[in-house]
mmCIF file of C-alpha atoms in Angstrom:
data_model
loop_
_atom_site.group_PDB
_atom_site.id
_atom_site.type_symbol
_atom_site.label_atom_id
_atom_site.label_comp_id
_atom_site.label_asym_id
_atom_site.label_seq_id
_atom_site.Cartn_x
_atom_site.Cartn_y
_atom_site.Cartn_z
ATOM 1 C CA PRO A 11 104.715 59.352 103.789
ATOM 2 C CA ARG A 12 102.155 57.161 100.883
ATOM 3 C CA LYS A 13 100.910 59.810 98.468
ATOM 4 C CA ARG A 14 97.445 59.414 96.906
ATOM 5 C CA HIS A 15 96.003 62.114 94.157
ATOM 6 C CA THR A 16 92.703 63.843 95.172
ATOM 7 C CA GLY A 17 91.738 64.244 91.753
ATOM 8 C CA ARG A 18 91.958 68.454 91.919
ATOM 9 C CA PRO A 19 94.139 69.727 89.155
ATOM 10 C CA SER A 20 97.327 70.822 90.853
ATOM 11 C CA ILE A 21 97.521 74.758 90.884
ATOM 12 C CA PRO A 22 100.861 76.578 89.718
ATOM 13 C CA ALA A 23 101.711 79.003 92.758
ATOM 14 C CA GLU A 24 102.759 81.280 89.545
ATOM 15 C CA PRO A 25 99.570 83.565 88.536
ATOM 16 C CA ALA A 26 98.945 83.616 85.057
ATOM 17 C CA PRO A 27 99.661 86.548 83.015
ATOM 18 C CA GLY A 28 96.951 89.010 84.228
ATOM 19 C CA THR A 29 95.113 86.298 86.676
ATOM 20 C CA THR A 30 96.184 86.710 90.941
ATOM 21 C CA ASN A 31 95.859 82.968 92.505
ATOM 22 C CA PRO A 32 93.831 83.202 96.098
ATOM 23 C CA GLY A 33 95.937 82.408 98.981
ATOM 24 C CA MET A 34 92.440 80.065 100.719
ATOM 25 C CA GLY A 35 90.384 78.341 98.982
ATOM 26 C CA THR A 36 89.806 75.458 96.116
ATOM 27 C CA LYS A 37 91.461 77.599 93.889
ATOM 28 C CA ALA A 38 94.285 78.328 95.779
ATOM 29 C CA PRO A 39 97.577 76.665 95.094
ATOM 30 C CA HIS A 40 98.534 73.529 97.801
ATOM 31 C CA TRP A 41 100.193 75.100 100.752
ATOM 32 C CA SER A 42 103.944 74.058 100.114
ATOM 33 C CA LYS A 43 104.033 75.472 96.639
ATOM 34 C CA ILE A 44 102.799 79.308 98.317
ATOM 35 C CA HIS A 45 104.777 78.601 101.429
ATOM 36 C CA GLN A 46 107.616 77.895 98.616
ATOM 37 C CA TYR A 47 106.897 81.237 96.311
ATOM 38 C CA LEU A 48 106.981 82.858 99.656
ATOM 39 C CA ILE A 49 110.718 81.935 100.296
ATOM 40 C CA ASP A 50 111.888 83.119 96.686
ATOM 41 C CA ASN A 51 109.889 86.306 96.905
ATOM 42 C CA LYS A 52 112.185 87.146 100.348
ATOM 43 C CA VAL A 53 109.168 87.284 102.858
ATOM 44 C CA THR A 54 110.445 87.054 106.392
ATOM 45 C CA PRO A 55 109.794 86.841 109.871
ATOM 46 C CA VAL A 56 109.576 88.946 112.180
ATOM 47 C CA THR A 57 109.616 88.909 116.230
ATOM 48 C CA ASN A 58 107.377 90.114 117.854
ATOM 49 C CA VAL A 59 109.750 92.536 119.713
ATOM 50 C CA ASP A 60 111.345 94.030 116.512
ATOM 51 C CA ALA A 61 107.863 94.074 115.036
ATOM 52 C CA TYR A 62 106.449 96.444 117.817
ATOM 53 C CA ARG A 63 109.889 98.423 117.506
ATOM 54 C CA LEU A 64 109.663 99.017 113.987
ATOM 55 C CA ALA A 65 105.994 100.184 114.371
ATOM 56 C CA ALA A 66 106.542 102.608 117.142
ATOM 57 C CA ALA A 67 109.511 104.039 115.138
ATOM 58 C CA GLY A 68 107.225 104.591 112.076
ATOM 59 C CA GLU A 69 109.268 102.530 109.876
ATOM 60 C CA ALA A 70 107.291 99.654 109.303
ATOM 61 C CA THR A 71 102.933 99.322 109.563
ATOM 62 C CA ILE A 72 101.932 96.342 111.461
ATOM 63 C CA LEU A 73 99.055 94.949 109.380
ATOM 64 C CA ASP A 74 96.991 92.860 111.359
ATOM 65 C CA VAL A 75 95.304 90.212 109.402
ATOM 66 C CA ARG A 76 92.595 88.387 111.921
ATOM 67 C CA PHE A 77 88.736 88.407 111.592
ATOM 68 C CA ALA A 78 87.350 91.587 112.643
ATOM 69 C CA PRO A 79 85.851 91.629 115.945
ATOM 70 C CA ASP A 80 88.919 89.284 117.000
ATOM 71 C CA TYR A 81 90.868 92.727 116.088
ATOM 72 C CA VAL A 82 88.261 94.250 118.459
ATOM 73 C CA GLN A 83 88.732 92.348 121.233
ATOM 74 C CA TRP A 84 91.867 92.268 122.105
ATOM 75 C CA ARG A 85 94.708 94.114 119.497
ATOM 76 C CA VAL A 86 98.413 95.678 119.217
ATOM 77 C CA GLU A 87 99.533 99.072 119.009
ATOM 78 C CA PRO A 88 99.948 100.804 116.646
ATOM 79 C CA SER A 89 98.819 98.826 113.992
ATOM 80 C CA THR A 90 96.092 99.068 110.932
ATOM 81 C CA SER A 91 93.050 96.365 110.658
ATOM 82 C CA ILE A 92 92.570 94.880 107.269
ATOM 83 C CA PRO A 93 90.674 91.615 107.646
ATOM 84 C CA TYR A 94 91.124 88.726 105.086
ATOM 85 C CA THR A 95 88.042 87.188 106.236
ATOM 86 C CA TYR A 96 84.495 88.315 106.842
ATOM 87 C CA THR A 97 81.074 86.048 107.696
ATOM 88 C CA THR A 98 76.963 87.353 107.583
ATOM 89 C CA ALA A 99 74.660 86.841 109.719
ATOM 90 C CA LEU A 100 73.670 83.117 107.737
ATOM 91 C CA ARG A 101 76.980 82.162 107.891
ATOM 92 C CA ARG A 102 77.242 82.924 111.579
ATOM 93 C CA LEU A 103 74.233 80.586 112.138
ATOM 94 C CA TRP A 104 75.601 77.912 110.095
ATOM 95 C CA GLY A 105 78.438 77.974 112.381
ATOM 96 C CA LEU A 106 76.090 77.927 114.657
ATOM 97 C CA SER A 107 77.822 80.583 117.028
ATOM 98 C CA LEU A 108 76.415 82.060 120.083
ATOM 99 C CA TRP A 109 79.968 84.034 120.753
ATOM 100 C CA GLU A 110 77.218 87.352 119.881
ATOM 101 C CA PHE A 111 75.420 86.663 123.135
ATOM 102 C CA GLY A 112 78.235 85.599 125.580
ATOM 103 C CA ILE A 113 77.971 82.122 125.543
ATOM 104 C CA PRO A 114 81.525 80.503 124.215
ATOM 105 C CA ILE A 115 79.689 77.826 121.875
ATOM 106 C CA GLY A 116 80.591 77.320 117.630
ATOM 107 C CA LEU A 117 82.541 78.801 115.824
ATOM 108 C CA ARG A 118 83.374 82.425 116.636
ATOM 109 C CA GLY A 119 81.766 84.817 114.256
ATOM 110 C CA GLY A 120 80.149 81.373 112.291
ATOM 111 C CA LEU A 121 81.459 80.857 109.287
ATOM 112 C CA LYS A 122 83.857 82.538 107.563
ATOM 113 C CA ALA A 123 84.897 83.029 104.007
ATOM 114 C CA ARG A 124 88.123 84.923 102.213
ATOM 115 C CA ASP A 125 87.214 88.624 101.124
ATOM 116 C CA PRO A 126 88.273 88.571 97.530
ATOM 117 C CA GLU A 127 88.858 92.932 97.986
ATOM 118 C CA PHE A 128 91.394 92.349 100.615
ATOM 119 C CA ALA A 129 94.534 93.456 97.946
ATOM 120 C CA ASP A 130 92.698 96.411 96.601
ATOM 121 C CA LYS A 131 91.785 97.296 100.682
ATOM 122 C CA VAL A 132 95.869 97.196 100.992
ATOM 123 C CA ARG A 133 96.640 99.201 97.941
ATOM 124 C CA ALA A 134 94.050 102.023 99.214
ATOM 125 C CA ALA A 135 95.260 102.499 102.580
ATOM 126 C CA PHE A 136 99.535 101.801 101.226
ATOM 127 C CA PRO A 137 99.611 102.350 97.580
ATOM 128 C CA ASP A 138 103.262 102.376 98.024
ATOM 129 C CA THR A 139 104.256 98.763 97.381
ATOM 130 C CA SER A 140 107.509 99.043 98.905
ATOM 131 C CA THR A 141 106.185 99.927 102.407
ATOM 132 C CA HIS A 142 107.529 97.228 105.041
ATOM 133 C CA LEU A 143 104.261 95.747 106.204
ATOM 134 C CA MET A 144 104.470 92.650 108.858
ATOM 135 C CA LEU A 145 101.271 90.899 109.072
ATOM 136 C CA LEU A 146 99.505 89.675 112.048
ATOM 137 C CA ASP A 147 97.419 86.810 112.438
ATOM 138 C CA ILE A 148 96.534 84.467 115.253
ATOM 139 C CA ALA A 149 99.348 81.481 114.332
ATOM 140 C CA GLY A 150 101.879 83.253 111.966
ATOM 141 C CA GLY A 151 102.666 80.059 110.832
ATOM 142 C CA SER A 152 106.453 79.445 109.265
ATOM 143 C CA LEU A 153 108.812 79.426 106.183
ATOM 144 C CA GLU A 154 111.767 78.449 108.450
ATOM 145 C CA GLU A 155 109.985 74.607 108.761
ATOM 146 C CA PRO A 156 109.466 72.602 105.868
ATOM 147 C CA PRO A 157 105.530 72.187 104.917
ATOM 148 C CA VAL A 158 103.462 68.982 104.449
ATOM 149 C CA PRO A 159 104.423 67.583 100.588
ATOM 150 C CA GLU A 160 101.621 68.456 98.122
ATOM 151 C CA PHE A 161 98.875 64.628 98.325
ATOM 152 C CA ALA A 162 100.868 63.298 102.225
ATOM 153 C CA THR A 163 98.586 61.239 103.630
ATOM 154 C CA GLY A 164 98.314 60.973 107.572
ATOM 155 C CA GLN A 165 100.240 64.084 108.174
ATOM 156 C CA GLY A 166 97.667 66.030 110.441
ATOM 157 C CA TYR A 167 97.461 69.339 109.920
ATOM 158 C CA ASP A 168 100.257 71.816 108.191
ATOM 159 C CA PHE A 169 101.063 74.289 111.576
ATOM 160 C CA THR A 170 103.396 75.868 109.151
ATOM 161 C CA LYS A 171 99.896 77.325 107.729
ATOM 162 C CA SER A 172 98.074 80.753 108.569
ATOM 163 C CA GLN A 173 96.176 83.534 107.439
ATOM 164 C CA ALA A 174 99.321 85.752 107.596
ATOM 165 C CA LEU A 175 101.099 83.851 105.021
ATOM 166 C CA GLN A 176 98.356 83.597 102.707
ATOM 167 C CA CYS A 177 97.670 87.195 102.686
ATOM 168 C CA ALA A 178 101.062 87.411 101.802
ATOM 169 C CA TYR A 179 100.957 85.371 99.295
ATOM 170 C CA GLU A 180 98.143 87.783 97.529
ATOM 171 C CA LEU A 181 100.177 91.192 98.470
ATOM 172 C CA VAL A 182 103.771 89.505 96.409
ATOM 173 C CA GLN A 183 101.156 88.937 93.627
ATOM 174 C CA ALA A 184 99.664 92.895 94.177
ATOM 175 C CA GLY A 185 103.635 94.021 93.506
ATOM 176 C CA TYR A 186 104.304 93.591 97.262
ATOM 177 C CA THR A 187 108.152 93.916 97.888
ATOM 178 C CA ASN A 188 108.732 94.580 101.221
ATOM 179 C CA LEU A 189 106.556 92.267 103.616
ATOM 180 C CA SER A 190 107.077 90.250 106.760
ATOM 181 C CA TYR A 191 104.916 87.996 109.001
ATOM 182 C CA VAL A 192 105.096 88.375 112.484
ATOM 183 C CA ARG A 193 106.202 85.061 114.317
ATOM 184 C CA GLY A 194 103.604 83.539 116.411
ATOM 185 C CA GLY A 195 101.072 86.084 115.548
ATOM 186 C CA CYS A 196 99.220 87.520 118.541
ATOM 187 C CA ASN A 197 98.532 83.681 120.898
ATOM 188 C CA ASP A 198 102.786 84.097 121.165
ATOM 189 C CA TRP A 199 102.583 87.526 122.013
ATOM 190 C CA PHE A 200 100.020 88.156 124.662
ATOM 191 C CA GLU A 201 101.681 85.465 126.361
ATOM 192 C CA ASP A 202 105.061 86.679 125.442
ATOM 193 C CA ALA A 203 103.898 90.178 126.952
ATOM 194 C CA HIS A 204 102.427 88.971 130.061
ATOM 195 C CA ASN A 205 105.020 87.037 130.699
ATOM 196 C CA ASP A 206 107.934 90.060 130.141
ATOM 197 C CA ALA A 207 108.854 91.763 133.427
ATOM 198 C CA GLU A 208 110.863 94.178 131.452
ATOM 199 C CA GLY A 209 108.204 96.026 129.900
ATOM 200 C CA VAL A 210 109.359 95.691 126.740
ATOM 201 C CA LEU A 211 106.019 94.494 124.878
ATOM 202 C CA PRO A 212 102.829 96.511 125.135
ATOM 203 C CA LYS A 213 99.748 94.008 127.061
ATOM 204 C CA GLY A 214 97.343 94.922 124.086
ATOM 205 C CA GLU A 215 94.102 97.076 124.089
ATOM 206 C CA GLY A 216 90.601 96.667 123.430
ATOM 207 C CA LYS A 217 87.473 95.175 124.989
ATOM 208 C CA GLY A 218 89.220 92.636 126.893
ATOM 209 C CA PRO A 219 92.045 89.939 126.850
ATOM 210 C CA TRP A 220 92.843 88.635 123.724
ATOM 211 C CA LEU A 221 90.899 85.004 124.186
ATOM 212 C CA GLY A 222 93.496 82.760 122.713
ATOM 213 C CA HIS A 223 94.440 81.820 125.984
ATOM 214 C CA SER A 224 91.142 80.349 127.375
ATOM 215 C CA GLU A 225 91.243 76.725 126.985
ATOM 216 C CA VAL A 226 87.610 76.529 125.994
ATOM 217 C CA TYR A 227 88.129 79.129 123.503
ATOM 218 C CA ALA A 228 88.377 78.121 119.629
ATOM 219 C CA TYR A 229 91.999 79.815 118.709
ATOM 220 C CA ARG A 230 94.016 78.199 121.524
ATOM 221 C CA GLN A 231 96.933 77.086 120.427
ATOM 222 C CA PHE A 232 100.113 79.117 122.840
ATOM 223 C CA ARG A 233 103.177 76.782 123.532
ATOM 224 C CA MET A 234 102.703 76.323 127.256
ATOM 225 C CA LYS A 235 99.192 74.015 125.628
ATOM 226 C CA ASP A 236 98.753 71.345 123.718
ATOM 227 C CA PRO A 237 98.839 72.815 120.174
ATOM 228 C CA THR A 238 96.810 70.025 118.774
ATOM 229 C CA LYS A 239 93.367 71.255 120.260
ATOM 230 C CA GLY A 240 92.059 73.406 118.794
ATOM 231 C CA ARG A 241 93.837 75.023 116.573
ATOM 232 C CA ARG A 242 93.039 77.041 113.593
ATOM 233 C CA THR A 243 94.651 79.673 110.518
ATOM 234 C CA PHE A 244 91.951 82.176 111.172
#
């Protein structure tokens, strides 16, 4: 593909001594650099079945990093919720969100921002940095496929990117050494659980079904649907 320079300085994935790079935002390295950094630091995928079995046996923890209202709506148990993003009343207004009133219009929860205290909250909940944390978000992302190169044009959205992996990037910098991401995220978990005749996977708990199954919902990206429509990373 053709290359172009955006004028934005290229930020290395390896943080400067005494600093931490964010996983998202204008001060984050390009995703292709984060992708390689995670591979180099041995962040690995885990299937939803294995994630459930490890969590149920107490051998690992499912860390759900989705937006807090999404965790309330539908979640996997056992799991721990530490959201990577948050919103405010003003951000909900900017996002034209009417979801709170039962009307599926606008961005659910409004515009969101990265929580700069995310890694500190994880450290408070899991002070042992060797704890096996399995990060769960909406999409899962992938370290098994190549990312879109930096400065590439005409590539569209990079589906290897996910919030779980952005969180993993910050947690590696915080010293965590045993990190996995749940392949396919909540979307695949929900779909697989409802297609699972043997009942290996729990179908989840919460106020209702995971709304990613609905075509009108902004998080849709199930394997059975067109992944180019409305795909999101948070």
